[in-house]
Amino acid sequence: MKINERCDFLLSSFIINACRHFNTITKHRHKVIKHCFKAGILWQGCLHDLSKYSFHEFIVGAKYYQGTRSPNEAEREAKGYSSAWMHHKGRNKHHFEYWLDYNEHKKGEVKGMPMPRRYIAEMYCDRVAACKTYQKGDYTELSPIRYFYKGSGK
């Protein structure tokens, strides 16, 4: 394969992944909006995860897109960290990691700050929607809590 053909192939693959990533995050947002409406926090649902469409998060999402899990997990495996996740969690209050800060009483430790209930509700809606989006027909009512315990939510 010539270098121009290789570049064309890589570019077309990236564009296809970008379109698929866009569809996935949009489907996810629509599911979150539906759940937030039921929870009485429609406006939060409408604003949910808009940072995923930002240049920084979207490019990484398209590059590491797989369709079966968060691209942040793939980026973390490839680089040892996820720059998109670091960007995302610092801008979205429905992630409990947003509410972590250094413990001023115990050097080197991190502690949680009080998280408003409306963000806890959005966090739940987000987790349910993410599991439904990625697991599709394999989703069960236990999926969100299993995912939470699998990660750093222990």
Short mmCIF file of N, CA, C and O in Angstrom, two decimals, residues 6-74:
data_model
loop_
_atom_site.label_atom_id
_atom_site.label_comp_id
_atom_site.label_asym_id
_atom_site.label_seq_id
_atom_site.Cartn_x
_atom_site.Cartn_y
_atom_site.Cartn_z
N ARG A 6 -2.41 4.80 2.23
CA ARG A 6 -2.45 4.57 3.68
C ARG A 6 -3.05 5.77 4.40
O ARG A 6 -3.88 5.62 5.30
N CYS A 7 -2.65 6.98 4.01
CA CYS A 7 -3.19 8.20 4.61
C CYS A 7 -4.68 8.32 4.34
O CYS A 7 -5.46 8.67 5.24
N ASP A 8 -5.08 8.01 3.10
CA ASP A 8 -6.51 8.06 2.76
C ASP A 8 -7.30 7.04 3.59
O ASP A 8 -8.39 7.34 4.08
N PHE A 9 -6.72 5.85 3.77
CA PHE A 9 -7.38 4.82 4.56
C PHE A 9 -7.53 5.27 6.01
O PHE A 9 -8.60 5.13 6.61
N LEU A 10 -6.46 5.81 6.59
CA LEU A 10 -6.51 6.26 7.99
C LEU A 10 -7.51 7.40 8.16
O LEU A 10 -8.27 7.43 9.13
N LEU A 11 -7.53 8.33 7.22
CA LEU A 11 -8.46 9.45 7.30
C LEU A 11 -9.90 8.96 7.18
O LEU A 11 -10.76 9.38 7.95
N SER A 12 -10.15 8.05 6.24
CA SER A 12 -11.53 7.56 6.09
C SER A 12 -11.95 6.75 7.31
O SER A 12 -13.09 6.83 7.76
N SER A 13 -11.02 5.98 7.91
CA SER A 13 -11.34 5.24 9.13
C SER A 13 -11.66 6.19 10.28
O SER A 13 -12.60 5.95 11.05
N PHE A 14 -10.88 7.27 10.38
CA PHE A 14 -11.13 8.26 11.44
C PHE A 14 -12.50 8.92 11.24
O PHE A 14 -13.25 9.10 12.20
N ILE A 15 -12.83 9.26 10.01
CA ILE A 15 -14.12 9.91 9.73
C ILE A 15 -15.27 8.96 10.06
O ILE A 15 -16.26 9.37 10.67
N ILE A 16 -15.13 7.70 9.72
CA ILE A 16 -16.16 6.70 10.03
C ILE A 16 -16.31 6.58 11.55
O ILE A 16 -17.43 6.60 12.08
N ASN A 17 -15.18 6.49 12.26
CA ASN A 17 -15.23 6.41 13.73
C ASN A 17 -15.81 7.67 14.33
O ASN A 17 -16.54 7.61 15.33
N ALA A 18 -15.50 8.83 13.76
CA ALA A 18 -16.03 10.10 14.27
C ALA A 18 -17.55 10.11 14.14
O ALA A 18 -18.26 10.52 15.06
N CYS A 19 -18.06 9.64 13.01
CA CYS A 19 -19.51 9.58 12.81
C CYS A 19 -20.16 8.60 13.78
O CYS A 19 -21.20 8.89 14.38
N ARG A 20 -19.54 7.46 13.96
CA ARG A 20 -20.07 6.45 14.90
C ARG A 20 -20.03 6.98 16.34
O ARG A 20 -20.97 6.76 17.10
N HIS A 21 -18.93 7.63 16.68
CA HIS A 21 -18.81 8.20 18.03
C HIS A 21 -19.89 9.27 18.25
O HIS A 21 -20.54 9.30 19.30
N PHE A 22 -20.08 10.13 17.27
CA PHE A 22 -21.11 11.16 17.36
C PHE A 22 -22.48 10.52 17.59
O PHE A 22 -23.25 10.96 18.45
N ASN A 23 -22.80 9.48 16.83
CA ASN A 23 -24.09 8.78 16.99
C ASN A 23 -24.21 8.17 18.37
O ASN A 23 -25.28 8.26 19.00
N THR A 24 -23.14 7.57 18.87
CA THR A 24 -23.19 6.92 20.19
C THR A 24 -23.41 7.95 21.30
O THR A 24 -24.28 7.75 22.16
N ILE A 25 -22.63 9.03 21.30
CA ILE A 25 -22.79 10.01 22.39
C ILE A 25 -24.13 10.73 22.29
O ILE A 25 -24.72 11.09 23.31
N THR A 26 -24.65 10.88 21.09
CA THR A 26 -25.96 11.52 20.93
C THR A 26 -27.07 10.60 21.40
O THR A 26 -27.99 11.04 22.11
N LYS A 27 -27.00 9.33 21.06
CA LYS A 27 -27.99 8.36 21.57
C LYS A 27 -27.95 8.32 23.09
O LYS A 27 -28.99 8.27 23.75
N HIS A 28 -26.74 8.31 23.63
CA HIS A 28 -26.58 8.30 25.09
C HIS A 28 -27.24 9.53 25.71
O HIS A 28 -28.00 9.43 26.66
N ARG A 29 -26.96 10.71 25.17
CA ARG A 29 -27.55 11.95 25.69
C ARG A 29 -29.07 11.90 25.65
O ARG A 29 -29.74 12.33 26.58
N HIS A 30 -29.62 11.39 24.57
CA HIS A 30 -31.08 11.32 24.46
C HIS A 30 -31.67 10.39 25.52
O HIS A 30 -32.74 10.68 26.08
N LYS A 31 -30.97 9.30 25.82
CA LYS A 31 -31.43 8.40 26.89
C LYS A 31 -31.35 9.11 28.24
O LYS A 31 -32.25 8.98 29.07
N VAL A 32 -30.27 9.86 28.46
CA VAL A 32 -30.12 10.59 29.72
C VAL A 32 -31.23 11.63 29.85
O VAL A 32 -31.84 11.78 30.92
N ILE A 33 -31.50 12.35 28.78
CA ILE A 33 -32.57 13.36 28.80
C ILE A 33 -33.90 12.71 29.19
O ILE A 33 -34.65 13.24 30.02
N LYS A 34 -34.20 11.55 28.61
CA LYS A 34 -35.44 10.84 28.92
C LYS A 34 -35.51 10.47 30.41
O LYS A 34 -36.52 10.70 31.08
N HIS A 35 -34.41 9.96 30.94
CA HIS A 35 -34.38 9.57 32.37
C HIS A 35 -34.42 10.80 33.28
O HIS A 35 -35.08 10.78 34.32
N CYS A 36 -33.74 11.85 32.88
CA CYS A 36 -33.75 13.09 33.69
C CYS A 36 -35.15 13.70 33.71
O CYS A 36 -35.57 14.26 34.73
N PHE A 37 -35.87 13.61 32.61
CA PHE A 37 -37.25 14.10 32.57
C PHE A 37 -38.08 13.36 33.61
O PHE A 37 -38.82 13.97 34.39
N LYS A 38 -37.92 12.03 33.67
CA LYS A 38 -38.66 11.23 34.65
C LYS A 38 -38.26 11.57 36.08
O LYS A 38 -39.07 11.47 37.00
N ALA A 39 -37.00 11.99 36.25
CA ALA A 39 -36.49 12.33 37.59
C ALA A 39 -36.80 13.78 37.97
O ALA A 39 -36.47 14.21 39.07
N GLY A 40 -37.40 14.54 37.05
CA GLY A 40 -37.76 15.92 37.35
C GLY A 40 -36.62 16.92 37.19
O GLY A 40 -36.67 18.01 37.75
N ILE A 41 -35.59 16.53 36.43
CA ILE A 41 -34.44 17.43 36.21
C ILE A 41 -34.18 17.55 34.70
O ILE A 41 -33.05 17.37 34.24
N LEU A 42 -35.21 17.89 33.97
CA LEU A 42 -35.12 17.94 32.50
C LEU A 42 -34.02 18.87 32.02
O LEU A 42 -33.25 18.52 31.12
N TRP A 43 -33.90 20.07 32.58
CA TRP A 43 -32.89 21.02 32.10
C TRP A 43 -31.49 20.46 32.24
O TRP A 43 -30.66 20.60 31.35
N GLN A 44 -31.21 19.78 33.36
CA GLN A 44 -29.91 19.13 33.52
C GLN A 44 -29.70 18.08 32.44
O GLN A 44 -28.60 17.94 31.91
N GLY A 45 -30.75 17.34 32.14
CA GLY A 45 -30.65 16.34 31.08
C GLY A 45 -30.32 16.97 29.74
O GLY A 45 -29.51 16.45 28.98
N CYS A 46 -30.92 18.11 29.47
CA CYS A 46 -30.66 18.80 28.19
C CYS A 46 -29.22 19.29 28.10
O CYS A 46 -28.65 19.34 27.01
N LEU A 47 -28.62 19.62 29.23
CA LEU A 47 -27.25 20.12 29.25
C LEU A 47 -26.22 19.01 29.45
O LEU A 47 -25.01 19.25 29.40
N HIS A 48 -26.70 17.79 29.65
CA HIS A 48 -25.84 16.67 30.00
C HIS A 48 -24.75 16.41 28.95
O HIS A 48 -25.03 16.31 27.76
N ASP A 49 -23.53 16.27 29.41
CA ASP A 49 -22.37 15.84 28.61
C ASP A 49 -22.10 16.66 27.36
O ASP A 49 -21.54 16.15 26.39
N LEU A 50 -22.44 17.92 27.36
CA LEU A 50 -22.15 18.75 26.19
C LEU A 50 -20.64 18.84 25.93
O LEU A 50 -20.22 19.04 24.79
N SER A 51 -19.84 18.66 26.97
CA SER A 51 -18.38 18.72 26.78
C SER A 51 -17.87 17.59 25.88
O SER A 51 -16.78 17.70 25.32
N LYS A 52 -18.65 16.52 25.73
CA LYS A 52 -18.22 15.43 24.85
C LYS A 52 -18.16 15.87 23.38
O LYS A 52 -17.51 15.24 22.57
N TYR A 53 -18.84 16.97 23.07
CA TYR A 53 -18.81 17.50 21.72
C TYR A 53 -17.68 18.53 21.54
O TYR A 53 -17.48 19.04 20.44
N SER A 54 -16.97 18.85 22.62
CA SER A 54 -15.85 19.79 22.52
C SER A 54 -14.72 19.14 21.73
O SER A 54 -14.61 17.91 21.64
N PHE A 55 -13.87 19.96 21.15
CA PHE A 55 -12.78 19.46 20.32
C PHE A 55 -11.94 18.43 21.09
O PHE A 55 -11.69 17.34 20.58
N HIS A 56 -11.53 18.78 22.29
CA HIS A 56 -10.63 17.91 23.05
C HIS A 56 -11.24 16.52 23.28
O HIS A 56 -10.59 15.51 23.02
N GLU A 57 -12.44 16.48 23.78
CA GLU A 57 -13.06 15.18 24.09
C GLU A 57 -13.50 14.44 22.83
O GLU A 57 -13.38 13.22 22.76
N PHE A 58 -14.01 15.17 21.86
CA PHE A 58 -14.54 14.50 20.67
C PHE A 58 -13.44 13.82 19.84
O PHE A 58 -13.61 12.69 19.40
N ILE A 59 -12.32 14.49 19.65
CA ILE A 59 -11.23 13.92 18.85
C ILE A 59 -10.71 12.64 19.49
O ILE A 59 -10.49 11.63 18.82
N VAL A 60 -10.53 12.67 20.80
CA VAL A 60 -10.07 11.47 21.52
C VAL A 60 -11.12 10.37 21.41
O VAL A 60 -10.79 9.20 21.16
N GLY A 61 -12.40 10.74 21.56
CA GLY A 61 -13.47 9.75 21.44
C GLY A 61 -13.51 9.10 20.07
O GLY A 61 -13.73 7.89 19.95
N ALA A 62 -13.29 9.88 19.03
CA ALA A 62 -13.29 9.32 17.67
C ALA A 62 -12.06 8.44 17.45
O ALA A 62 -12.16 7.37 16.84
N LYS A 63 -10.93 8.86 17.96
CA LYS A 63 -9.69 8.09 17.78
C LYS A 63 -9.78 6.72 18.45
O LYS A 63 -9.34 5.71 17.89
N TYR A 64 -10.36 6.67 19.64
CA TYR A 64 -10.40 5.42 20.41
C TYR A 64 -11.77 4.74 20.38
O TYR A 64 -12.02 3.82 21.15
N TYR A 65 -12.63 5.16 19.49
CA TYR A 65 -13.98 4.61 19.40
C TYR A 65 -13.94 3.10 19.14
O TYR A 65 -13.17 2.63 18.29
N GLN A 66 -14.78 2.36 19.87
CA GLN A 66 -14.94 0.92 19.64
C GLN A 66 -16.41 0.53 19.56
O GLN A 66 -16.74 -0.48 18.98
N GLY A 67 -17.26 1.30 20.20
CA GLY A 67 -18.70 1.03 20.13
C GLY A 67 -19.25 0.15 21.22
O GLY A 67 -20.46 0.09 21.41
N THR A 68 -18.38 -0.54 21.94
CA THR A 68 -18.85 -1.46 22.98
C THR A 68 -18.50 -0.97 24.39
O THR A 68 -18.91 -1.59 25.37
N ARG A 69 -17.73 0.10 24.47
CA ARG A 69 -17.34 0.67 25.76
C ARG A 69 -16.88 2.10 25.54
O ARG A 69 -16.72 2.55 24.41
N SER A 70 -16.64 2.80 26.62
CA SER A 70 -16.20 4.18 26.53
C SER A 70 -14.83 4.27 25.88
O SER A 70 -13.92 3.52 26.23
N PRO A 71 -14.67 5.18 24.93
CA PRO A 71 -13.33 5.39 24.34
C PRO A 71 -12.30 5.81 25.38
O PRO A 71 -11.10 5.57 25.20
N ASN A 72 -12.75 6.38 26.50
CA ASN A 72 -11.82 6.77 27.57
C ASN A 72 -11.09 5.56 28.13
O ASN A 72 -9.92 5.65 28.51
N GLU A 73 -11.77 4.41 28.18
CA GLU A 73 -11.11 3.20 28.67
C GLU A 73 -10.00 2.76 27.73
O GLU A 73 -8.92 2.36 28.16
N ALA A 74 -10.25 2.86 26.42
CA ALA A 74 -9.24 2.48 25.44
C ALA A 74 -8.06 3.46 25.47
O ALA A 74 -6.90 3.05 25.36
#
